Amino acid sequence: MHKPLSIAVLLTVALVGCQSEETQSNTGLTAQAKADAVVAQKRQLAESFSQNYAAYAHTLKTQISADNLSISVSELVESAPNTEMSQQLRSADKNVRTLKGIDQFTEQLLQLRLADASMLKEWQEGQSPLFAFEPSGNDDSWQYIEAYDVYGQIHQLDVYQLPDVPVFVVDNDSAVELKAGLQAMRAEMQRLGQSPQLSTQESSSIEASTRSLSRSASADTAPISTTVLKKIRLQDDKEPWISGRAEIYALVTGVDPSRDKPTIDLIDMPYLDYDKQDYFPNQVVIHWTRYRWGAADMILMEQDDGTDYKELAKQLVKVAEEVLKLIPDPEVQGYAIIAQITGKIIEAIPDGVLVNDDDFVDVFYTLMQDTQYTDHPGANGNATATFEPLTIYPTK
């Protein structure tokens, strides 16, 4: 069992040992090898936490509560900064951030998370926890979840049935990862000649969009035409218990109005945590000056553990540009081209760069400018959303 682990750890060290970005991008590691190396890091930490639980029990019990089920690795390091375990935690966090292509965009990533609030009472009353980690590969192929007890013994847990004992998960902070990952994707797309917008919940609120327009307004500043996501609901967020809350984001795809290039914008949706629940974000998701023919598609994605964000950005740009290169005159087909771009992106999602890759959740095809969609189902029937047109005027 430990032999594959050692190989994966060596792969991690080989990658992180290359200092420059150029060197790191040419290590030759496949997406699967990178994902395996990430899992190896987490496996090592799960085993180390099980062996050092007594040293961290007090810190965990003072920090973990019903309102806060997780603690960052950086906080654990602060509690005992000079120990060998803290050195291991620092190294693992750095390695994982590098493997995922987000090291430049966040200074910490890993956390220790109680798998479910229902486990809190028994753990606080003294029941010893298990320490688990997400397996490698697509979660559809997982046979069990491995977890270490405080004696170093491995237990095999059901993938979908929540355990009846307390379990701590060595995990990425999914909100931190997605925020940094989208920043990494935008930077890589810009390097490849794209000009993507990254819309966060804060920057894409109606109020923020109005303030931004007003700051740059002159006497002849034109209003901007947008589409706002008023309501959204997911039927299935596709997550096993060990994965915790879903982290959903969107890709808005279309064609640049001024050149024969794809437009791909990134939408962070941090509020969309759970399925079978209505959310009312009031979030601007499409700026129509960026899309030819007043048409765009929106792909909903679920961030998972195996994503290399730089490689994902490269793949998205590559497949979108390849579609347009095959069409001599885009105006002949018009906005029908957009579905071809979106289709190729969806096909590319499980190929090559993603392992337990970002799950394709659903897609809204052919959203049109100045059009309202009420309780509009996605093509897969997994998401339902209400979109409204909104013209934003600069304030006087």
Short mmCIF file of C-alpha atoms in Angstrom, two decimals:
data_model
loop_
_atom_site.label_atom_id
_atom_site.label_comp_id
_atom_site.label_asym_id
_atom_site.label_seq_id
_atom_site.Cartn_x
_atom_site.Cartn_y
_atom_site.Cartn_z
CA MET A 1 0.00 0.00 0.00
CA HIS A 2 2.88 2.38 0.72
CA LYS A 3 4.83 1.71 -2.47
CA PRO A 4 2.47 3.66 -4.82
CA LEU A 5 2.39 6.41 -2.20
CA SER A 6 6.15 6.82 -2.35
CA ILE A 7 6.11 7.09 -6.15
CA ALA A 8 3.44 9.77 -6.03
CA VAL A 9 5.31 11.75 -3.39
CA LEU A 10 8.47 11.62 -5.50
CA LEU A 11 6.45 13.02 -8.41
CA THR A 12 5.30 15.85 -6.17
CA VAL A 13 8.83 16.67 -5.08
CA ALA A 14 10.04 16.55 -8.68
CA LEU A 15 7.42 19.05 -9.75
CA VAL A 16 7.77 21.47 -6.85
CA GLY A 17 11.54 21.34 -7.05
CA CYS A 18 11.37 23.12 -10.39
CA GLN A 19 11.36 26.78 -9.44
CA SER A 20 10.33 28.69 -12.53
CA GLU A 21 6.86 28.67 -14.01
CA GLU A 22 8.30 27.70 -17.37
CA THR A 23 10.04 24.68 -15.85
CA GLN A 24 6.96 23.63 -13.95
CA SER A 25 4.83 23.69 -17.09
CA ASN A 26 7.25 21.35 -18.85
CA THR A 27 7.75 18.65 -16.23
CA GLY A 28 5.79 16.21 -18.36
CA LEU A 29 3.52 15.11 -15.53
CA THR A 30 0.13 14.04 -16.75
CA ALA A 31 -3.06 15.25 -15.11
CA GLN A 32 -3.43 11.82 -13.52
CA ALA A 33 0.10 11.94 -12.10
CA LYS A 34 -0.54 15.39 -10.63
CA ALA A 35 -3.84 14.27 -9.12
CA ASP A 36 -2.18 11.18 -7.67
CA ALA A 37 0.53 13.37 -6.15
CA VAL A 38 -2.10 15.60 -4.52
CA VAL A 39 -3.83 12.54 -3.07
CA ALA A 40 -0.48 11.21 -1.84
CA GLN A 41 0.13 14.44 0.05
CA LYS A 42 -3.28 14.23 1.70
CA ARG A 43 -2.86 10.56 2.52
CA GLN A 44 0.42 11.34 4.25
CA LEU A 45 -1.20 14.14 6.24
CA ALA A 46 -4.17 11.96 7.22
CA GLU A 47 -1.78 9.32 8.54
CA SER A 48 0.32 11.95 10.33
CA PHE A 49 -2.75 13.55 11.93
CA SER A 50 -3.85 10.13 13.17
CA GLN A 51 -0.45 9.58 14.76
CA ASN A 52 -0.29 13.11 16.22
CA TYR A 53 -3.93 13.52 17.20
CA ALA A 54 -3.14 13.92 20.90
CA ALA A 55 -0.91 16.91 20.14
CA TYR A 56 -3.65 18.68 18.15
CA ALA A 57 -6.77 17.57 20.03
CA HIS A 58 -6.93 20.64 22.27
CA THR A 59 -6.51 23.07 19.36
CA LEU A 60 -9.16 21.25 17.35
CA LYS A 61 -11.64 21.24 20.22
CA THR A 62 -11.22 24.96 20.84
CA GLN A 63 -11.60 25.85 17.15
CA ILE A 64 -14.14 23.37 15.76
CA SER A 65 -17.78 24.15 16.49
CA ALA A 66 -21.24 23.89 14.97
CA ASP A 67 -20.62 27.23 13.26
CA ASN A 68 -17.14 26.32 12.04
CA LEU A 69 -16.39 22.72 11.13
CA SER A 70 -12.92 23.32 9.72
CA ILE A 71 -9.52 24.70 10.62
CA SER A 72 -6.86 25.75 8.14
CA VAL A 73 -3.47 24.10 8.05
CA SER A 74 -1.91 27.53 8.61
CA GLU A 75 -3.80 27.84 11.92
CA LEU A 76 -2.56 24.42 13.00
CA VAL A 77 0.99 25.43 12.12
CA GLU A 78 0.64 28.57 14.26
CA SER A 79 -0.34 26.44 17.24
CA ALA A 80 3.02 24.58 17.11
CA PRO A 81 5.23 26.32 14.53
CA ASN A 82 8.53 24.57 15.20
CA THR A 83 7.49 20.93 15.13
CA GLU A 84 8.29 18.39 12.45
CA MET A 85 4.56 18.04 11.79
CA SER A 86 4.26 21.78 11.10
CA GLN A 87 7.11 21.56 8.61
CA GLN A 88 5.26 18.73 6.89
CA LEU A 89 2.05 20.79 6.82
CA ARG A 90 3.79 23.81 5.27
CA SER A 91 5.48 21.66 2.65
CA ALA A 92 2.30 19.78 1.73
CA ASP A 93 0.28 22.97 1.38
CA LYS A 94 2.91 24.51 -0.90
CA ASN A 95 3.15 21.34 -2.98
CA VAL A 96 -0.60 21.04 -3.51
CA ARG A 97 -0.96 24.71 -4.48
CA THR A 98 1.84 24.29 -7.03
CA LEU A 99 0.37 21.11 -8.48
CA LYS A 100 -2.97 22.85 -8.96
CA GLY A 101 -1.42 25.90 -10.63
CA ILE A 102 -2.66 28.37 -8.00
CA ASP A 103 0.45 29.03 -5.92
CA GLN A 104 0.64 32.65 -7.14
CA PHE A 105 -2.96 33.35 -6.15
CA THR A 106 -3.25 32.08 -2.57
CA GLU A 107 -0.84 31.60 0.32
CA GLN A 108 -2.74 28.72 1.93
CA LEU A 109 -5.13 26.01 0.78
CA LEU A 110 -5.32 22.87 2.92
CA GLN A 111 -7.61 22.43 5.89
CA LEU A 112 -8.81 19.79 8.34
CA ARG A 113 -12.59 19.54 8.22
CA LEU A 114 -15.10 17.58 10.29
CA ALA A 115 -17.07 15.76 7.62
CA ASP A 116 -20.54 16.56 8.99
CA ALA A 117 -22.08 18.57 11.81
CA SER A 118 -23.88 15.44 13.06
CA MET A 119 -20.48 14.07 14.14
CA LEU A 120 -19.68 17.01 16.40
CA LYS A 121 -21.40 15.92 19.62
CA GLU A 122 -19.86 12.43 19.80
CA TRP A 123 -16.40 13.79 18.99
CA GLN A 124 -16.68 16.53 21.64
CA GLU A 125 -17.74 13.88 24.14
CA GLY A 126 -14.51 11.99 23.57
CA GLN A 127 -14.99 9.55 20.70
CA SER A 128 -11.75 9.21 18.75
CA PRO A 129 -12.02 10.39 15.13
CA LEU A 130 -10.87 8.88 11.88
CA PHE A 131 -8.75 10.88 9.42
CA ALA A 132 -9.71 10.55 5.75
CA PHE A 133 -8.83 11.98 2.34
CA GLU A 134 -10.49 11.99 -1.07
CA PRO A 135 -9.34 9.16 -3.36
CA SER A 136 -7.89 9.85 -6.78
CA GLY A 137 -9.90 9.52 -9.96
CA ASN A 138 -13.48 10.32 -10.82
CA ASP A 139 -15.79 9.84 -7.84
CA ASP A 140 -18.03 7.56 -9.94
CA SER A 141 -15.22 4.99 -9.83
CA TRP A 142 -14.47 5.18 -6.11
CA GLN A 143 -15.00 1.85 -4.34
CA TYR A 144 -14.46 3.12 -0.78
CA ILE A 145 -12.96 5.94 1.28
CA GLU A 146 -9.78 5.18 3.22
CA ALA A 147 -9.43 6.59 6.73
CA TYR A 148 -6.85 6.19 9.49
CA ASP A 149 -7.78 5.71 13.14
CA VAL A 150 -5.67 7.08 16.00
CA TYR A 151 -3.78 3.77 16.13
CA GLY A 152 -2.69 4.05 12.50
CA GLN A 153 -5.05 1.36 11.23
CA ILE A 154 -6.81 1.90 7.88
CA HIS A 155 -10.60 1.64 7.61
CA GLN A 156 -12.62 1.44 4.39
CA LEU A 157 -15.72 3.65 4.47
CA ASP A 158 -18.71 3.71 2.15
CA VAL A 159 -18.49 6.39 -0.55
CA TYR A 160 -22.03 7.74 -0.16
CA GLN A 161 -23.22 6.59 3.27
CA LEU A 162 -22.19 9.08 5.94
CA PRO A 163 -20.07 7.27 8.58
CA ASP A 164 -21.52 6.82 12.08
CA VAL A 165 -18.20 7.83 13.69
CA PRO A 166 -16.49 11.25 13.64
CA VAL A 167 -14.29 11.73 10.57
CA PHE A 168 -11.87 14.55 9.88
CA VAL A 169 -11.09 15.11 6.21
CA VAL A 170 -7.76 16.44 4.96
CA ASP A 171 -9.12 18.67 2.25
CA ASN A 172 -8.67 21.78 0.18
CA ASP A 173 -10.59 24.82 1.34
CA SER A 174 -12.89 24.69 -1.67
CA ALA A 175 -13.89 28.36 -1.53
CA VAL A 176 -10.24 29.48 -1.39
CA GLU A 177 -9.32 27.04 -4.15
CA LEU A 178 -12.07 28.12 -6.52
CA LYS A 179 -11.35 31.82 -6.03
CA ALA A 180 -7.64 31.28 -6.70
CA GLY A 181 -8.36 28.82 -9.50
CA LEU A 182 -10.55 31.26 -11.40
CA GLN A 183 -7.86 33.92 -11.02
CA ALA A 184 -5.29 31.46 -12.40
CA MET A 185 -7.59 30.62 -15.32
CA ARG A 186 -8.08 34.30 -16.14
CA ALA A 187 -4.32 34.93 -16.05
CA GLU A 188 -3.62 31.96 -18.31
CA MET A 189 -6.36 32.95 -20.77
CA GLN A 190 -4.93 36.47 -20.91
CA ARG A 191 -1.50 35.00 -21.64
CA LEU A 192 -3.08 33.08 -24.53
CA GLY A 193 -4.55 36.24 -26.04
CA GLN A 194 -8.03 36.12 -24.55
CA SER A 195 -9.59 38.94 -22.52
CA PRO A 196 -11.84 37.07 -20.09
CA GLN A 197 -13.92 38.75 -17.43
CA LEU A 198 -13.94 37.20 -13.96
CA SER A 199 -17.18 38.01 -12.18
CA THR A 200 -17.32 37.40 -8.46
CA GLN A 201 -20.46 37.69 -6.38
CA GLU A 202 -19.27 41.07 -5.13
CA SER A 203 -18.01 42.54 -8.40
CA SER A 204 -21.02 41.37 -10.42
CA SER A 205 -23.78 42.60 -8.16
CA ILE A 206 -26.06 45.17 -9.76
CA GLU A 207 -24.87 47.80 -7.28
CA ALA A 208 -21.19 47.13 -8.02
CA SER A 209 -21.79 47.18 -11.78
CA THR A 210 -23.58 50.53 -11.48
CA ARG A 211 -20.77 52.00 -9.37
CA SER A 212 -18.16 50.78 -11.86
CA LEU A 213 -20.01 52.34 -14.80
CA SER A 214 -20.51 55.61 -12.93
CA ARG A 215 -16.82 55.94 -12.01
CA SER A 216 -15.85 55.77 -15.69
CA ALA A 217 -18.82 57.77 -16.95
CA SER A 218 -18.55 60.86 -19.10
CA ALA A 219 -21.29 62.95 -20.65
CA ASP A 220 -21.72 60.53 -23.53
CA THR A 221 -21.27 57.26 -21.60
CA ALA A 222 -23.73 54.70 -22.91
CA PRO A 223 -25.69 52.42 -20.60
CA ILE A 224 -24.68 48.77 -20.58
CA SER A 225 -26.92 45.87 -21.47
CA THR A 226 -26.68 42.87 -19.15
CA THR A 227 -28.47 39.72 -18.08
CA VAL A 228 -28.98 39.08 -14.37
CA LEU A 229 -29.28 35.69 -12.68
CA LYS A 230 -32.26 36.20 -10.37
CA LYS A 231 -32.83 32.65 -9.12
CA ILE A 232 -31.15 29.26 -9.47
CA ARG A 233 -31.71 25.76 -8.13
CA LEU A 234 -29.74 22.54 -8.58
CA GLN A 235 -31.29 19.09 -8.40
CA ASP A 236 -28.06 17.17 -7.81
CA ASP A 237 -24.71 18.60 -6.76
CA LYS A 238 -23.00 15.24 -7.43
CA GLU A 239 -20.87 15.16 -4.28
CA PRO A 240 -20.03 12.15 -2.06
CA TRP A 241 -20.10 12.92 1.67
CA ILE A 242 -16.33 13.38 1.88
CA SER A 243 -16.39 16.24 -0.63
CA GLY A 244 -18.43 18.57 1.54
CA ARG A 245 -20.20 21.57 0.07
CA ALA A 246 -20.34 22.02 -3.68
CA GLU A 247 -18.41 24.90 -5.24
CA ILE A 248 -20.15 25.92 -8.46
CA TYR A 249 -18.90 28.25 -11.15
CA ALA A 250 -20.00 29.07 -14.68
CA LEU A 251 -18.39 29.53 -18.06
CA VAL A 252 -20.20 31.96 -20.36
CA THR A 253 -19.28 31.20 -23.97
CA GLY A 254 -19.84 33.05 -27.21
CA VAL A 255 -18.06 34.91 -30.01
CA ASP A 256 -16.22 38.21 -29.74
CA PRO A 257 -18.17 40.97 -31.54
CA SER A 258 -15.07 42.61 -33.05
CA ARG A 259 -12.95 39.62 -34.12
CA ASP A 260 -13.37 35.96 -34.99
CA LYS A 261 -12.29 34.77 -31.57
CA PRO A 262 -14.22 33.01 -28.82
CA THR A 263 -15.30 34.88 -25.71
CA ILE A 264 -15.13 32.86 -22.48
CA ASP A 265 -16.03 34.59 -19.24
CA LEU A 266 -15.75 33.12 -15.73
CA ILE A 267 -18.49 33.45 -13.11
CA ASP A 268 -17.85 32.62 -9.46
CA MET A 269 -21.00 31.39 -7.68
CA PRO A 270 -19.89 30.84 -4.06
CA TYR A 271 -23.41 30.99 -2.67
CA LEU A 272 -24.51 27.85 -4.52
CA ASP A 273 -23.61 25.33 -1.82
CA TYR A 274 -26.37 22.72 -1.77
CA ASP A 275 -28.80 21.04 -4.12
CA LYS A 276 -32.60 21.21 -3.87
CA GLN A 277 -32.48 24.76 -2.51
CA ASP A 278 -33.44 28.05 -4.19
CA TYR A 279 -30.83 30.83 -4.31
CA PHE A 280 -31.53 34.44 -5.30
CA PRO A 281 -28.13 35.94 -6.19
CA ASN A 282 -29.21 38.96 -8.28
CA GLN A 283 -25.87 38.52 -10.05
CA VAL A 284 -24.90 40.06 -13.40
CA VAL A 285 -23.71 37.09 -15.46
CA ILE A 286 -23.58 38.42 -19.04
CA HIS A 287 -22.32 41.77 -20.36
CA TRP A 288 -23.71 41.88 -23.88
CA THR A 289 -21.07 44.19 -25.35
CA ARG A 290 -18.79 41.17 -25.18
CA TYR A 291 -20.94 38.83 -27.28
CA ARG A 292 -21.75 38.87 -30.99
CA TRP A 293 -25.33 38.35 -32.14
CA GLY A 294 -26.68 39.05 -28.63
CA ALA A 295 -26.37 35.35 -27.81
CA ALA A 296 -24.35 33.29 -25.32
CA ASP A 297 -24.35 29.90 -23.61
CA MET A 298 -23.72 29.33 -19.90
CA ILE A 299 -22.09 26.12 -18.65
CA LEU A 300 -22.41 25.25 -14.95
CA MET A 301 -19.41 23.44 -13.49
CA GLU A 302 -18.66 21.93 -10.10
CA GLN A 303 -15.11 22.34 -8.87
CA ASP A 304 -13.56 19.06 -7.77
CA ASP A 305 -10.26 18.01 -6.33
CA GLY A 306 -8.22 17.07 -9.40
CA THR A 307 -8.24 20.33 -11.32
CA ASP A 308 -5.06 21.94 -12.66
CA TYR A 309 -6.48 25.39 -13.41
CA LYS A 310 -3.77 26.57 -15.80
CA GLU A 311 -4.17 23.44 -17.90
CA LEU A 312 -7.96 23.76 -17.80
CA ALA A 313 -7.71 27.32 -19.13
CA LYS A 314 -5.40 26.20 -21.94
CA GLN A 315 -7.80 23.42 -22.90
CA LEU A 316 -10.84 25.71 -22.94
CA VAL A 317 -9.16 28.29 -25.17
CA LYS A 318 -7.72 25.62 -27.46
CA VAL A 319 -10.98 23.81 -28.19
CA ALA A 320 -12.96 27.05 -28.59
CA GLU A 321 -10.44 28.49 -31.04
CA GLU A 322 -10.32 25.23 -32.99
CA VAL A 323 -14.07 25.39 -33.61
CA LEU A 324 -13.85 28.91 -35.04
CA LYS A 325 -10.87 28.03 -37.23
CA LEU A 326 -13.01 25.40 -38.97
CA ILE A 327 -15.65 28.01 -39.91
CA PRO A 328 -14.48 30.31 -42.75
CA ASP A 329 -17.27 32.88 -42.32
CA PRO A 330 -18.93 32.86 -38.88
CA GLU A 331 -21.62 35.28 -40.06
CA VAL A 332 -23.07 32.60 -42.33
CA GLN A 333 -23.99 30.33 -39.41
CA GLY A 334 -24.52 33.13 -36.91
CA TYR A 335 -25.15 32.25 -33.29
CA ALA A 336 -25.50 28.53 -34.11
CA ILE A 337 -21.70 28.52 -33.84
CA ILE A 338 -21.93 29.16 -30.10
CA ALA A 339 -23.50 25.77 -29.42
CA GLN A 340 -20.63 24.15 -31.34
CA ILE A 341 -18.08 25.94 -29.15
CA THR A 342 -19.97 24.97 -26.00
CA GLY A 343 -20.33 21.38 -27.15
CA LYS A 344 -16.59 21.04 -27.73
CA ILE A 345 -15.86 22.54 -24.31
CA ILE A 346 -18.22 20.04 -22.65
CA GLU A 347 -16.58 17.19 -24.57
CA ALA A 348 -13.15 18.38 -23.39
CA ILE A 349 -14.08 18.57 -19.71
CA PRO A 350 -13.28 14.92 -18.86
CA ASP A 351 -10.33 14.70 -21.25
CA GLY A 352 -6.73 15.07 -20.27
CA VAL A 353 -6.56 17.89 -17.74
CA LEU A 354 -9.20 16.89 -15.22
CA VAL A 355 -9.16 13.91 -12.87
CA ASN A 356 -12.03 13.69 -10.45
CA ASP A 357 -12.37 16.62 -12.68
CA ASP A 358 -14.70 19.50 -12.51
CA ASP A 359 -18.08 17.91 -13.01
CA PHE A 360 -20.21 19.22 -15.83
CA VAL A 361 -23.44 20.11 -14.03
CA ASP A 362 -25.67 21.60 -16.75
CA VAL A 363 -25.77 24.04 -19.64
CA PHE A 364 -28.13 26.82 -20.70
CA TYR A 365 -27.95 27.08 -24.48
CA THR A 366 -28.67 30.24 -26.49
CA LEU A 367 -29.43 32.84 -23.87
CA MET A 368 -30.49 35.93 -25.83
CA GLN A 369 -30.04 39.61 -25.10
CA ASP A 370 -33.13 41.51 -23.85
CA THR A 371 -34.92 38.23 -23.11
CA GLN A 372 -36.39 37.01 -19.83
CA TYR A 373 -36.29 33.33 -18.88
CA THR A 374 -38.40 32.24 -15.91
CA ASP A 375 -37.68 28.90 -14.20
CA HIS A 376 -35.74 27.97 -17.31
CA PRO A 377 -34.41 24.38 -17.24
CA GLY A 378 -30.88 23.56 -18.32
CA ALA A 379 -30.37 21.05 -21.11
CA ASN A 380 -29.66 18.24 -18.61
CA GLY A 381 -32.58 19.12 -16.34
CA ASN A 382 -30.18 19.40 -13.43
CA ALA A 383 -30.42 23.19 -13.01
CA THR A 384 -33.34 25.60 -13.18
CA ALA A 385 -32.75 29.35 -13.36
CA THR A 386 -34.49 32.65 -13.87
CA PHE A 387 -32.67 35.24 -15.99
CA GLU A 388 -33.77 38.84 -16.51
CA PRO A 389 -32.44 41.53 -18.87
CA LEU A 390 -31.15 44.66 -17.16
CA THR A 391 -29.86 47.90 -18.64
CA ILE A 392 -27.49 49.65 -16.24
CA TYR A 393 -27.26 53.44 -16.45
CA PRO A 394 -24.50 55.54 -14.89
CA THR A 395 -25.67 57.40 -11.81
CA LYS A 396 -25.79 61.17 -12.04
#
